[in-house]
Structures are given as C-alpha cells and as structure tokens.
PDB file of C-alpha atoms in Angstrom:
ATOM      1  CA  UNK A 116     -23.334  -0.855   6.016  1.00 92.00           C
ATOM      2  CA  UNK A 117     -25.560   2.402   6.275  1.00 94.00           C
ATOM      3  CA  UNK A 118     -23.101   5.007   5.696  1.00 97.00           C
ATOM      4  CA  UNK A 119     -25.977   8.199   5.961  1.00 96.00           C
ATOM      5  CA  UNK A 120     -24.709   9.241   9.252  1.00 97.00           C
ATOM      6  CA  UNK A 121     -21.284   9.467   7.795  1.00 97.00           C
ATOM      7  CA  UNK A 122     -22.394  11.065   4.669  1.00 97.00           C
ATOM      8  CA  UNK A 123     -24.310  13.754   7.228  1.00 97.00           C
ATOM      9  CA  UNK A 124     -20.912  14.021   8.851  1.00 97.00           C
ATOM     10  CA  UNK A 125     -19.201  15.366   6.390  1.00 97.00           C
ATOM     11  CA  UNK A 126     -21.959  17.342   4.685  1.00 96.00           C
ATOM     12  CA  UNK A 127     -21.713  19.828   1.634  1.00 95.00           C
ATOM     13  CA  UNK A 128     -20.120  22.744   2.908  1.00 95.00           C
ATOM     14  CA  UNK A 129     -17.077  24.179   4.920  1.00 95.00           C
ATOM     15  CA  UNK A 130     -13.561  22.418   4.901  1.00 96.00           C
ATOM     16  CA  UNK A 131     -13.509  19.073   6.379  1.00 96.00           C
ATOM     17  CA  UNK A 132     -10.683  16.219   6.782  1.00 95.00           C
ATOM     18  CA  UNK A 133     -10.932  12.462   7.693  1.00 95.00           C
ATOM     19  CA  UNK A 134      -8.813  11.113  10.747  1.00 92.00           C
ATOM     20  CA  UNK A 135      -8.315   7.513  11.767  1.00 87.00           C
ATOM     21  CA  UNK A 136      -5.604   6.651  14.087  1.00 83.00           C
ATOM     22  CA  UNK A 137      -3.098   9.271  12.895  1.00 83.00           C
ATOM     23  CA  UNK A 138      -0.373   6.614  11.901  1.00 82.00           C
ATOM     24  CA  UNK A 139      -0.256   7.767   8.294  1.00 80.00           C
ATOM     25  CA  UNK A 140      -0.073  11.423   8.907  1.00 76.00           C
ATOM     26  CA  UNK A 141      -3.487  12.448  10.600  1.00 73.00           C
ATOM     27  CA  UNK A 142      -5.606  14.811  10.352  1.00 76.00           C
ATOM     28  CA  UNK A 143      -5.423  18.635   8.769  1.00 82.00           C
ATOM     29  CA  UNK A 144      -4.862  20.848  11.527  1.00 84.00           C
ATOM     30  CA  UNK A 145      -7.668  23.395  12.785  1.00 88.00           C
ATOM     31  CA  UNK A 146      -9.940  21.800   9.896  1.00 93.00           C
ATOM     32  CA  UNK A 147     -13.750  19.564  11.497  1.00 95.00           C
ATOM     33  CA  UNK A 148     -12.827  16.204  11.716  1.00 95.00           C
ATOM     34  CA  UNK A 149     -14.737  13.033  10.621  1.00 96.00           C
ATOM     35  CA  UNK A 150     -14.239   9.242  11.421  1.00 95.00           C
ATOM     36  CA  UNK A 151     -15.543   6.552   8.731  1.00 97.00           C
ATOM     37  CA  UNK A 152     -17.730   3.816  10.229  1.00 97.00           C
ATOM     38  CA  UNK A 153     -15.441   0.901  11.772  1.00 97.00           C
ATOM     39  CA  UNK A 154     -16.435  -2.824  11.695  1.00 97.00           C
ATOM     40  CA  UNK A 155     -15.970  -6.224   9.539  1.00 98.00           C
ATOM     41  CA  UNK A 156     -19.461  -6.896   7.567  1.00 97.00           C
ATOM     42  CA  UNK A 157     -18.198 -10.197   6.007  1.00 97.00           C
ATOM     43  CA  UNK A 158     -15.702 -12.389   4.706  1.00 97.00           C
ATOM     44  CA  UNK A 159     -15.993 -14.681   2.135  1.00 96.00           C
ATOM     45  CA  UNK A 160     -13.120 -16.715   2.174  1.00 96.00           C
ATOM     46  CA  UNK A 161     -14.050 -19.061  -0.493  1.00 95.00           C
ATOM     47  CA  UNK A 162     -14.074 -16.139  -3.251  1.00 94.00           C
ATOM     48  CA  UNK A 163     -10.715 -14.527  -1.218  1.00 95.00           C
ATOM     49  CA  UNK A 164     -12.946 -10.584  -0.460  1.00 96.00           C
ATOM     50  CA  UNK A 165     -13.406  -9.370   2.738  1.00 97.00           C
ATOM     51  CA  UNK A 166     -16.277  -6.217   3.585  1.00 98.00           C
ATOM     52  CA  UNK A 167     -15.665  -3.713   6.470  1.00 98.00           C
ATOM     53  CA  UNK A 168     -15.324  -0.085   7.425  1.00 98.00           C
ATOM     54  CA  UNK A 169     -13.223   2.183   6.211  1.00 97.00           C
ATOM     55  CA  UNK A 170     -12.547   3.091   9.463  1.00 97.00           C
ATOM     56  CA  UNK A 171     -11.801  -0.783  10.650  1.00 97.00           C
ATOM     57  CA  UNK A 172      -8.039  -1.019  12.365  1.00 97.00           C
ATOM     58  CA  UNK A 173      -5.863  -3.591   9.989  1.00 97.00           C
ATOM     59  CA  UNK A 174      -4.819  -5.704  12.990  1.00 96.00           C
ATOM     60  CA  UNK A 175      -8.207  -5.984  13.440  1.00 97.00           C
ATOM     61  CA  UNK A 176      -9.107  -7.009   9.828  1.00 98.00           C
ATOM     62  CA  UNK A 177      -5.786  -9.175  10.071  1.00 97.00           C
ATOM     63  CA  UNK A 178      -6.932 -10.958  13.203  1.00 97.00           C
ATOM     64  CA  UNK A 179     -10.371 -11.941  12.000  1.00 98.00           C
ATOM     65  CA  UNK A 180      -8.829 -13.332   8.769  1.00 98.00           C
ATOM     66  CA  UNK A 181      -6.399 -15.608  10.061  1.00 97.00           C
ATOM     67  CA  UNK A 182      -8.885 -16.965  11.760  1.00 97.00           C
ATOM     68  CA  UNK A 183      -9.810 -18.566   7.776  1.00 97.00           C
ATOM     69  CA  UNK A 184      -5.895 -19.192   6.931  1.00 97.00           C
ATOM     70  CA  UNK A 185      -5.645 -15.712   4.778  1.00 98.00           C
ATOM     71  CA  UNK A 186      -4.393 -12.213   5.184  1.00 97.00           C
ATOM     72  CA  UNK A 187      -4.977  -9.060   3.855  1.00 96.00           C
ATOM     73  CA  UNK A 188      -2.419  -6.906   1.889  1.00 95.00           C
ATOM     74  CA  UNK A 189      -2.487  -3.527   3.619  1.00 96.00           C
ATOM     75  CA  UNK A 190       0.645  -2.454   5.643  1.00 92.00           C
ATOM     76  CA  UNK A 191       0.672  -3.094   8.912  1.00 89.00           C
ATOM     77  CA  UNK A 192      -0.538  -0.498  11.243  1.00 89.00           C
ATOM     78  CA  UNK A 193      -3.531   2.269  11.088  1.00 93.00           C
ATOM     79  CA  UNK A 194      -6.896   1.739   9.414  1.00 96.00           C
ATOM     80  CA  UNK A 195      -7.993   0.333   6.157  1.00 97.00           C
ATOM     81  CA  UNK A 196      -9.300   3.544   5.200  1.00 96.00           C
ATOM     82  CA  UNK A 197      -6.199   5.426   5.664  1.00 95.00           C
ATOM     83  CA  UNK A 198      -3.634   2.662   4.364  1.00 96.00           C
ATOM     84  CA  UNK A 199      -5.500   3.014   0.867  1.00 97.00           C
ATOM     85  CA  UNK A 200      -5.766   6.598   0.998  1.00 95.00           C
ATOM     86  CA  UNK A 201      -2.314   6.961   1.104  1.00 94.00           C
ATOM     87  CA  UNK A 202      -1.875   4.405  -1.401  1.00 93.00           C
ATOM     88  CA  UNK A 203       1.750   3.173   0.055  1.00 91.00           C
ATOM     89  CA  UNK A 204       2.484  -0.353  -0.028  1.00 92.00           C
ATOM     90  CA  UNK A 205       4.981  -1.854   2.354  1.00 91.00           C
ATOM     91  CA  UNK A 206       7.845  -4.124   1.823  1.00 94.00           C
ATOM     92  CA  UNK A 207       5.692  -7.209   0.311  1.00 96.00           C
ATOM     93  CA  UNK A 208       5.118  -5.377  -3.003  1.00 95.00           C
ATOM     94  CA  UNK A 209       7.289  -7.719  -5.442  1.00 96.00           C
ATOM     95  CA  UNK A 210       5.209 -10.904  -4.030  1.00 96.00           C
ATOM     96  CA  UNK A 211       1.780  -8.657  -3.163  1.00 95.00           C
ATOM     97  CA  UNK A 212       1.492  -6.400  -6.031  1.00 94.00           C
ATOM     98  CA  UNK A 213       0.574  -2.482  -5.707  1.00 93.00           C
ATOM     99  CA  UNK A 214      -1.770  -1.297  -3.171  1.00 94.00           C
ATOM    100  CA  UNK A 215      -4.437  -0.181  -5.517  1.00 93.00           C
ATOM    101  CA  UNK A 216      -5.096  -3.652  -6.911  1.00 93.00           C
ATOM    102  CA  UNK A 217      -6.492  -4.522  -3.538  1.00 94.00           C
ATOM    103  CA  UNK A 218      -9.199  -2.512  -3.407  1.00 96.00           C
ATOM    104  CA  UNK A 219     -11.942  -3.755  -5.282  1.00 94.00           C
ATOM    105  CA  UNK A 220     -15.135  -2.012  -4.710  1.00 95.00           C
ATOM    106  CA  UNK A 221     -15.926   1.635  -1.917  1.00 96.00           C
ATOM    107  CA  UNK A 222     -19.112   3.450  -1.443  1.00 97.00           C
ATOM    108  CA  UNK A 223     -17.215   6.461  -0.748  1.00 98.00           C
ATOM    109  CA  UNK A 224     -18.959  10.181   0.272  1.00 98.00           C
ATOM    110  CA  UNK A 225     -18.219  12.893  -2.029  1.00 97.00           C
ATOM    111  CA  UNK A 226     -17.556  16.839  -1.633  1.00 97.00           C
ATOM    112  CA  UNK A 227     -21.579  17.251  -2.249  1.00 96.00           C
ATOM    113  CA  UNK A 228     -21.956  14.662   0.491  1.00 96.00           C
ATOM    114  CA  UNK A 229     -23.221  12.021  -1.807  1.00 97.00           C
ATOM    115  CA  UNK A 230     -22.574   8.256  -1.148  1.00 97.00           C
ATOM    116  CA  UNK A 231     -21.161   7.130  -4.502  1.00 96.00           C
ATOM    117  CA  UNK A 232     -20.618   3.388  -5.399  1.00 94.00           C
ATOM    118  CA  UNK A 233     -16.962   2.920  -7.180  1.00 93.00           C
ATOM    119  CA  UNK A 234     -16.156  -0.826  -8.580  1.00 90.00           C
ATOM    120  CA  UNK A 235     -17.411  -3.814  -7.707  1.00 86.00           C
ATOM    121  CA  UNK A 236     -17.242  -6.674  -5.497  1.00 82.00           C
ATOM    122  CA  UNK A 237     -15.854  -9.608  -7.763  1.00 74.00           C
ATOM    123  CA  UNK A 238     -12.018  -9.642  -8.656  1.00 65.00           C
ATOM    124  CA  UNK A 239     -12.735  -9.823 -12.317  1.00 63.00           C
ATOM    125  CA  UNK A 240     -14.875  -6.848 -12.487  1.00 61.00           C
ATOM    126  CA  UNK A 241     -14.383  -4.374 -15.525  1.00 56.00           C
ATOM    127  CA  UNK A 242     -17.534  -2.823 -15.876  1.00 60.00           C
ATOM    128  CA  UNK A 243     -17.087   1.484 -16.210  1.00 62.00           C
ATOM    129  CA  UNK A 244     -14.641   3.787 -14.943  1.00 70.00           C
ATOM    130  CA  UNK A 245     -12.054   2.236 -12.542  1.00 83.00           C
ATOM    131  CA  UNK A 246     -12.617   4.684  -9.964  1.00 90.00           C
ATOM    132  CA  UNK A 247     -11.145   2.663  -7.216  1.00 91.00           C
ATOM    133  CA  UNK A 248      -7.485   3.377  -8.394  1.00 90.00           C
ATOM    134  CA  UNK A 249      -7.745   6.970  -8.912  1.00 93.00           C
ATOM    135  CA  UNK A 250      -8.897   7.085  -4.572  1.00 96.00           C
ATOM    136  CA  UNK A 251      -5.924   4.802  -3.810  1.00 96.00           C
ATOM    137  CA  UNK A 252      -3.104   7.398  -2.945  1.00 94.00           C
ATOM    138  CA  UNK A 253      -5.595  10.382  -4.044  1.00 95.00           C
ATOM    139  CA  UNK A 254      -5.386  10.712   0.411  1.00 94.00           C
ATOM    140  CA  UNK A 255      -8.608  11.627   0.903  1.00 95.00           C
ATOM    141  CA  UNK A 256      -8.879  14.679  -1.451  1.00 96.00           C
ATOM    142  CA  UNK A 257     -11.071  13.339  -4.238  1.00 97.00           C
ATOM    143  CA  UNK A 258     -13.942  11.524  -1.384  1.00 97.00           C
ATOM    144  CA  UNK A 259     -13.298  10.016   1.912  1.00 98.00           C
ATOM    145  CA  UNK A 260     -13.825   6.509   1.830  1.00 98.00           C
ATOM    146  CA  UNK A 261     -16.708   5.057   3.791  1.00 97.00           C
ATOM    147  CA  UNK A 262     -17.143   1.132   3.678  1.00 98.00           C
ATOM    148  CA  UNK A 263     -14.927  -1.227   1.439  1.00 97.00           C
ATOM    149  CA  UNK A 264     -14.134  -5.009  -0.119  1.00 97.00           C
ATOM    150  CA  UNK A 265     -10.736  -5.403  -0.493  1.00 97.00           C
ATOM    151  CA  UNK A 266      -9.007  -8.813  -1.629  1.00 96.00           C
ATOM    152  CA  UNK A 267      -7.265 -11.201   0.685  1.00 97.00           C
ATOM    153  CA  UNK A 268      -4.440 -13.568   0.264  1.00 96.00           C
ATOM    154  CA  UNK A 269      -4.159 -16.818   1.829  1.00 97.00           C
ATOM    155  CA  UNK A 270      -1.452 -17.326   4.640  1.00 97.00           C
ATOM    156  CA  UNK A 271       1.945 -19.019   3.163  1.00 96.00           C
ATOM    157  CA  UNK A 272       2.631 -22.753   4.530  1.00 96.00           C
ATOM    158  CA  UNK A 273       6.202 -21.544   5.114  1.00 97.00           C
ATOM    159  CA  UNK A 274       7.539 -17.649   5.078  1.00 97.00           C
ATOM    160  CA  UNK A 275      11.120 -16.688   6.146  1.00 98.00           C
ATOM    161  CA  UNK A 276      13.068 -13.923   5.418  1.00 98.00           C
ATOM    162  CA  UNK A 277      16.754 -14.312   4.320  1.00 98.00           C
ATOM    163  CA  UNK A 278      20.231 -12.469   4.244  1.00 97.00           C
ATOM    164  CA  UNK A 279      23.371 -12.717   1.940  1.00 95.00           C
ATOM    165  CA  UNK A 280      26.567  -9.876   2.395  1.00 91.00           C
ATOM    166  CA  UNK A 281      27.560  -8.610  -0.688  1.00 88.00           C
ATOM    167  CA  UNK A 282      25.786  -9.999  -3.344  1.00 89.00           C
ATOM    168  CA  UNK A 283      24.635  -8.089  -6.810  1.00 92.00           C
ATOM    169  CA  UNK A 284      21.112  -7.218  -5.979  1.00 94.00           C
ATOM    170  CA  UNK A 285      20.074  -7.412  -9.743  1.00 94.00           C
ATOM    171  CA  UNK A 286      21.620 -11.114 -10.095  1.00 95.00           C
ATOM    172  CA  UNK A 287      19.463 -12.111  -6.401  1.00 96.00           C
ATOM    173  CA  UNK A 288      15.999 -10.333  -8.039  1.00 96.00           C
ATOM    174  CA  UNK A 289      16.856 -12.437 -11.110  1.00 96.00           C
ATOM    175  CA  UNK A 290      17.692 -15.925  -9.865  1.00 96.00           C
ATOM    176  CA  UNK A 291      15.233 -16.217  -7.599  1.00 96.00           C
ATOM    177  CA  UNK A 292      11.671 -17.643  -8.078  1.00 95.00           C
ATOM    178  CA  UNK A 293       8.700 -15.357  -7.040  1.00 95.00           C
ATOM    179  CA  UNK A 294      10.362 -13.361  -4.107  1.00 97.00           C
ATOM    180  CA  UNK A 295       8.463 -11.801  -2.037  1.00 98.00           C
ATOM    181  CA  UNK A 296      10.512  -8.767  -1.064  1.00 98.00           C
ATOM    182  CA  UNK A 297      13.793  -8.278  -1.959  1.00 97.00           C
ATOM    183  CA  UNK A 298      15.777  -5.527  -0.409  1.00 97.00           C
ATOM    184  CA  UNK A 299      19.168  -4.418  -0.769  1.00 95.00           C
ATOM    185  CA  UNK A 300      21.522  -1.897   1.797  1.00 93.00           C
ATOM    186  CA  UNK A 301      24.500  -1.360  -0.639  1.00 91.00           C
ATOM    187  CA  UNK A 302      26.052  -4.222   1.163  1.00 92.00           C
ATOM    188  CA  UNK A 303      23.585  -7.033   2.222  1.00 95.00           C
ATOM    189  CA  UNK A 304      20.898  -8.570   0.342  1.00 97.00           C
ATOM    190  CA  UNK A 305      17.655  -9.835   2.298  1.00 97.00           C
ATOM    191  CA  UNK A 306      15.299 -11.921   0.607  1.00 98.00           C
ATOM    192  CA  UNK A 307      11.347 -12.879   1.908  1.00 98.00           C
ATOM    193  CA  UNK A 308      10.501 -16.245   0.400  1.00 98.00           C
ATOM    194  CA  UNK A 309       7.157 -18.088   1.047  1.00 97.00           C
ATOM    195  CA  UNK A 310       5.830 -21.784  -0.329  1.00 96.00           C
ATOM    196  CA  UNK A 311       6.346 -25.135   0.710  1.00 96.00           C
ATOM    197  CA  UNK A 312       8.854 -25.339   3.433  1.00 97.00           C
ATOM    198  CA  UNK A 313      11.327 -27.506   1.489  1.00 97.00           C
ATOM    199  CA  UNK A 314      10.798 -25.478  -1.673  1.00 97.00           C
ATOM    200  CA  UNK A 315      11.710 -22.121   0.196  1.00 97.00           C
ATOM    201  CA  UNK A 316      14.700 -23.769   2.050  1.00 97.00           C
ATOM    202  CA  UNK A 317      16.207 -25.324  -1.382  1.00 97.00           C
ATOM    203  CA  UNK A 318      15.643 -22.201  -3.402  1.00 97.00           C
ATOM    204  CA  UNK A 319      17.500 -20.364  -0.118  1.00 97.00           C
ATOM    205  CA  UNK A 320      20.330 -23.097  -0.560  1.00 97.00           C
ATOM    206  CA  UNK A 321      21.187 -21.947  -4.240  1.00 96.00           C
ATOM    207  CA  UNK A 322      20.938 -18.686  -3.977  1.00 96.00           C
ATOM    208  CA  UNK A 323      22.944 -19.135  -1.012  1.00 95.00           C
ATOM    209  CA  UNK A 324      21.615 -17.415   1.381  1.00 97.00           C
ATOM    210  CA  UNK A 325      20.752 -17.661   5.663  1.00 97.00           C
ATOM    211  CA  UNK A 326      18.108 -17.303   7.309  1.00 97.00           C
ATOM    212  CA  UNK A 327      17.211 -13.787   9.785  1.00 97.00           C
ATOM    213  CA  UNK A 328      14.905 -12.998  11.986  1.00 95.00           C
ATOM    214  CA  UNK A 329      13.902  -9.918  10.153  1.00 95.00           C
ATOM    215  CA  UNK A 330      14.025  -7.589   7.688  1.00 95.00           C
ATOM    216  CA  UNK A 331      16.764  -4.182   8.194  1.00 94.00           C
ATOM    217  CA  UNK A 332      14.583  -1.086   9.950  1.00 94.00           C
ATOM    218  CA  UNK A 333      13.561   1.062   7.063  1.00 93.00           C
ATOM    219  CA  UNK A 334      15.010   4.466   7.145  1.00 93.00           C
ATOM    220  CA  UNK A 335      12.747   7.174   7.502  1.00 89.00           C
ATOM    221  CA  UNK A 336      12.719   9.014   4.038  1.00 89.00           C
ATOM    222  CA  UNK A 337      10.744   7.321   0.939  1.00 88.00           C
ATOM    223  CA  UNK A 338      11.100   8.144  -2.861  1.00 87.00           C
ATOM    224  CA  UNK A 339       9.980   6.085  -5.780  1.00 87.00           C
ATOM    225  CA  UNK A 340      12.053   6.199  -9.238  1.00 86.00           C
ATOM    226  CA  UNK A 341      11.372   3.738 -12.112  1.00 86.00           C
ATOM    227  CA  UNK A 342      13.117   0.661 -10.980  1.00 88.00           C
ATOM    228  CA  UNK A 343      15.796   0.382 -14.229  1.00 85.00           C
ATOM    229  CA  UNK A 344      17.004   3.579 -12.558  1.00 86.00           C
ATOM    230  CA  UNK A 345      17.747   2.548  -9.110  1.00 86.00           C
ATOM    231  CA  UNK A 346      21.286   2.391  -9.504  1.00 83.00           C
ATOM    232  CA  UNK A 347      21.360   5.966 -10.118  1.00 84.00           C
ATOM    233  CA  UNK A 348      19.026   6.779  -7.982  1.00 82.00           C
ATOM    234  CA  UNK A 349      21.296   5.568  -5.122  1.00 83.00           C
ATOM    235  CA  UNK A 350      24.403   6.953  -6.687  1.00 83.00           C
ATOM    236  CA  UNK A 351      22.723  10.550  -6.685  1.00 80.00           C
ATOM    237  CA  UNK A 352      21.988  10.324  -2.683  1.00 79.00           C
ATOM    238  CA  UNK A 353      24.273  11.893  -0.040  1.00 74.00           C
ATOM    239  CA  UNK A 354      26.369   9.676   2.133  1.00 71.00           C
ATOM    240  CA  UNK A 355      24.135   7.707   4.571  1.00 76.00           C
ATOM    241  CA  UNK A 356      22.220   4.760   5.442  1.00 89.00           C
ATOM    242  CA  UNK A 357      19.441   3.041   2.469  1.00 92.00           C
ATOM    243  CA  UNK A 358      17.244   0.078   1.811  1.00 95.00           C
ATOM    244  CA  UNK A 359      16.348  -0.212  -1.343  1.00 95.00           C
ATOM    245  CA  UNK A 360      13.176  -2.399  -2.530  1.00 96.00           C
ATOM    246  CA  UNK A 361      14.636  -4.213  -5.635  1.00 96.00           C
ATOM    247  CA  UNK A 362      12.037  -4.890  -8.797  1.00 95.00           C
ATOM    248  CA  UNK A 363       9.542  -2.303  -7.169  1.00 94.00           C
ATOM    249  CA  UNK A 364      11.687   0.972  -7.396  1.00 90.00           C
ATOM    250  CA  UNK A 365      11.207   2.418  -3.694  1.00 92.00           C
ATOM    251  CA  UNK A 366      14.201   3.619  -1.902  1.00 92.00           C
ATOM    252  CA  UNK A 367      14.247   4.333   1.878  1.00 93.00           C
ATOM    253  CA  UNK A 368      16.865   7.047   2.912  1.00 91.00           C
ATOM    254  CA  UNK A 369      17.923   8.369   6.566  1.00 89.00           C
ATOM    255  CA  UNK A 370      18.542  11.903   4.691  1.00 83.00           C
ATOM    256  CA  UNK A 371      15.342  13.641   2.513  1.00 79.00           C
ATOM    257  CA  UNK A 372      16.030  13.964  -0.699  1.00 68.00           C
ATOM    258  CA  UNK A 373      13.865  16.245  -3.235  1.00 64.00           C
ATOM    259  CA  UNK A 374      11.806  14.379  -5.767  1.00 57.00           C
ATOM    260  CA  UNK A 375      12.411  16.155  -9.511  1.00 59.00           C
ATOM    261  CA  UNK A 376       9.161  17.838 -10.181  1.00 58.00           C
ATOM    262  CA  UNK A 377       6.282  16.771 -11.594  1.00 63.00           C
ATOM    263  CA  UNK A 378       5.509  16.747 -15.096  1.00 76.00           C
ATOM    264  CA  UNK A 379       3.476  19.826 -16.031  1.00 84.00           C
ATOM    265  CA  UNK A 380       1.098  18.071 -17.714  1.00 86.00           C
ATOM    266  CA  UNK A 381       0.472  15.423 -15.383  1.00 83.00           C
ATOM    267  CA  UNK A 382       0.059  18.139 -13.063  1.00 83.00           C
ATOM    268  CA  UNK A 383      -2.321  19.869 -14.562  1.00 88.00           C
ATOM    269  CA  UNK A 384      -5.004  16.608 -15.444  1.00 88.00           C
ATOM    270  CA  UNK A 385      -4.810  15.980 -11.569  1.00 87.00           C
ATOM    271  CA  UNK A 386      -5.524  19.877 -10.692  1.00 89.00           C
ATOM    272  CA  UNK A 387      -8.442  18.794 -13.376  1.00 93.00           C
ATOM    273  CA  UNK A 388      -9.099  16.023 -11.590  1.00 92.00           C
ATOM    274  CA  UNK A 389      -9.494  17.571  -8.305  1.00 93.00           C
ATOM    275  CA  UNK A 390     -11.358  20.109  -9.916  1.00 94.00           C
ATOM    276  CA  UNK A 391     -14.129  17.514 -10.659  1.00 95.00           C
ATOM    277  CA  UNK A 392     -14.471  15.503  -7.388  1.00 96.00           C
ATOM    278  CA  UNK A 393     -14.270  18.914  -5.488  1.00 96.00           C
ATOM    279  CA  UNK A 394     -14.761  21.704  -6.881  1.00 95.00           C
ATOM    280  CA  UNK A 395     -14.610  23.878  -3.841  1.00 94.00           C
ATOM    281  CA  UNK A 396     -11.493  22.398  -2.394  1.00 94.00           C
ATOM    282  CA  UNK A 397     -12.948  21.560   0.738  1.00 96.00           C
ATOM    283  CA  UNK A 398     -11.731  17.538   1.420  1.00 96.00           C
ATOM    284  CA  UNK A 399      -8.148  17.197   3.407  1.00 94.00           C
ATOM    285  CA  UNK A 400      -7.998  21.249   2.832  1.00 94.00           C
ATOM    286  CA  UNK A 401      -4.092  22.342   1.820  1.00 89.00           C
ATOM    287  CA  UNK A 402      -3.122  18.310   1.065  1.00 89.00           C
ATOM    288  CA  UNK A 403      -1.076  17.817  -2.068  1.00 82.00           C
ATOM    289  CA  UNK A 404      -0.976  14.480  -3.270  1.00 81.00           C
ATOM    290  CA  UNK A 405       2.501  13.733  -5.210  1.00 63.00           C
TER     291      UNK A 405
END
C-alpha cells in the first residue's frame, strides 16, 4: 500500500491528530485532522495474517474473513487503526490473548513524517526492537498507524455463551477448560466456551451451567488491577452495578472510580519515550495515555 499521500498528510510540522470513525474517542478537538488509507490488501489464510489499512472498518475486515472460516481479534466496532491504538481488548481476552499480540507488523508515519517499518509479517518474528507493542495502546501519540498485518483466528465449530447464579467465580475460571471469557456480576457467572459442539455442551454439563443468549451489557466505566487483586478491587468500589472479566483483571463499573497513580518512574520512561517518537509534541496534541 503506498502510504506517501498519508505521510504528506500529516507532514512535519504543526499539531495534528488521526480520526477514524470516532467510536473509540475521536479526534482532538480544534487540532487538523488526518484519515489513514482504508482497504484489505490480502489475506493469507493458510499462514492465519491478514494486510489492510489502518483506516479499514473491522466489520469490514470481519466480513471478508469469514468468507475463509476465520476472524480477526479486534473488538467489534470502529477501525483497525483505532482499535490498536487504543490498545483495549474486549471481552474474548482469556481465550484471545491481549490486543498487542495481534499486531504483527505497521509501516506507521512518524512526527518527522517518515514512513517507518515496525515488525514483521510472520508470527514467529523476533528480529530487533518490538516496536509494534509499544504503538498498541500508545493512541496515536508515538506515530499514527498507516497500513497493517494483524493475525487472524479461525471461526469456532461451536461457540455459546453460558450462565450459572451464584457460583465462586475463582472455582468457574479454575474448573473449566480454555474459557473463552469468563465474567462475573457479584451474583451470576457467564461463561463463553467454543470447540466441538459436544465437547462445549459436556464441559457446560459439569460445570453446571445454561445456556444465554448473551453476555450482561458492560457498564460504562473500565479499570484494570492485577487479576490476584480483583476481589479487592471490587470490595473498594461504591455500591452499584459490575462485570468483572475473571483471569484478565478488567472490571467494568456504572460509577468512575480513580485509578491510584502511576508509578513515578514508569512515568517518567514514557515522558522519555514520547520524548523520542515526538519530540515536539505535536501527534494527538494534549492525549495522555494511562
């Protein structure tokens, strides 16, 4: 994909941010907008990678890859760009794995306006700096991502999502065999399992549990804690609804609780950090990422 246009977009000077299809967010106010280039270059379903614009919509990506039996791992909703920028993975974590893993290689344009190549396009690829994790979640303030290959997963024979009332969460996450999601309310437990049809409804059987349509809605507030912690986490939040995602350490709350600050000295290497990809400040202007 020839990303000079893009790269001209953005330039080398004055503050600019990168807007999609403002699900995650959108775009810094009174600050030139960009779009990255849109569009799937290729999929290669025997090697499970799939090549397209950042700016590419996932239902779109989704649509074309079902079409060979797979999926991709980005939350539903938005662009690919912007659901790696922000780095958030949804509900399918436990079974999926974290956000950044997907992303295997970007040509990505820089504060200067450079194109810069980050990874590569195998899944065993080890060769330099792993760039690619540092832009997943940096939202667009360390380059602004311009094509990608991200990995794909193939679609699950059988997937169902299940519900017990008041079950021990930990005893669920522990019993059963390669959940998918597990979530947990305070009250019910809701499980996603995926395999073999049989296989997912006898696992369901002992750890008796029923079938549901869905998952519960998520509440609108998000923090992250280390997951040995969530039962504190949840003691320590004012009365109201939750959904917590069990083994991954993400709690969803309908009232905004304050995250403890950051470690000073992880502060200051990503101040560093920034310092280096953009010196001037001028990506996503006034953004703050953690």
């Amino acid at each position: 994909m020839d990303l000079t246009a893009f790269a001209d977009e953005v330039g080398s000077v004055g503050p600019v941010t990168i807007v999609g299809r403002g699900t995650r967010g959108g775009a810094v106010r009174d600050v030139r907008c960009v779009t990255a280039p849109t569009g799937i270059e290729w999929i290669q379903a025997d090697e499970m990678t799939v090549g397209c614009g950042a700016g590419t919509p996932i239902d779109e990506l989704d649509a074309a890859l079902r079409e060979v039996g797979q999926r991709s791992v980005l939350p539903a909703g938005g662009t690919v760009g912007g659901a790696l920028a922000m780095g958030r993975s949804g509900v399918r974590r436990l079974g999926d794995g974290p956000l950044r893993d997907a992303l295997l290689q970007t040509r990505y344009v820089g504060a200067d306006g450079s194109v810069v190549k980050a990874g590569g396009p195998t899944v065993k690829n080890v060769s330099g700096f792993d760039v690619c994790r540092l832009l997943v979640g940096s939202q667009g303030t360390l380059g602004f991502l311009g094509d990608v290959i991200v990995r794909t997963r193939p679609i699950a024979l059988s997937s169902q999502w299940f519900v017990g009332d008041r079950r021990d969460p930990f005893a669920v996450l522990a019993a059963a065999y390669r959940p998918v999601s597990v979530l947990w309310n305070g009250v019910d437990v809701w499980v996603l399992l995926e395999g073999h049809a049989r296989d997912v409804a006898e696992q369901a059987d002992r750890l008796r549990l029923a079938e549901c349509d869905a998952p519960p809605p998520m509440p609108r507030h998000r923090r992250v804690v280390a997951p040995s912690t969530i039962g504190a986490a949840v003691d320590s939040l004012p009365r109201g609804e939750f959904v917590v995602e069990m083994g991954v350490g993400v709690v969803h709350s309908d009232v905004d609780v304050a995250l403890p600050s950051s470690d000073p000295a992880v502060a200051r290497l990503a101040g560093r950090v920034k310092q280096q990809f953009d010196p001037a400040g001028r990506l996503n202007p006034g953004v703050v990422v953690g």
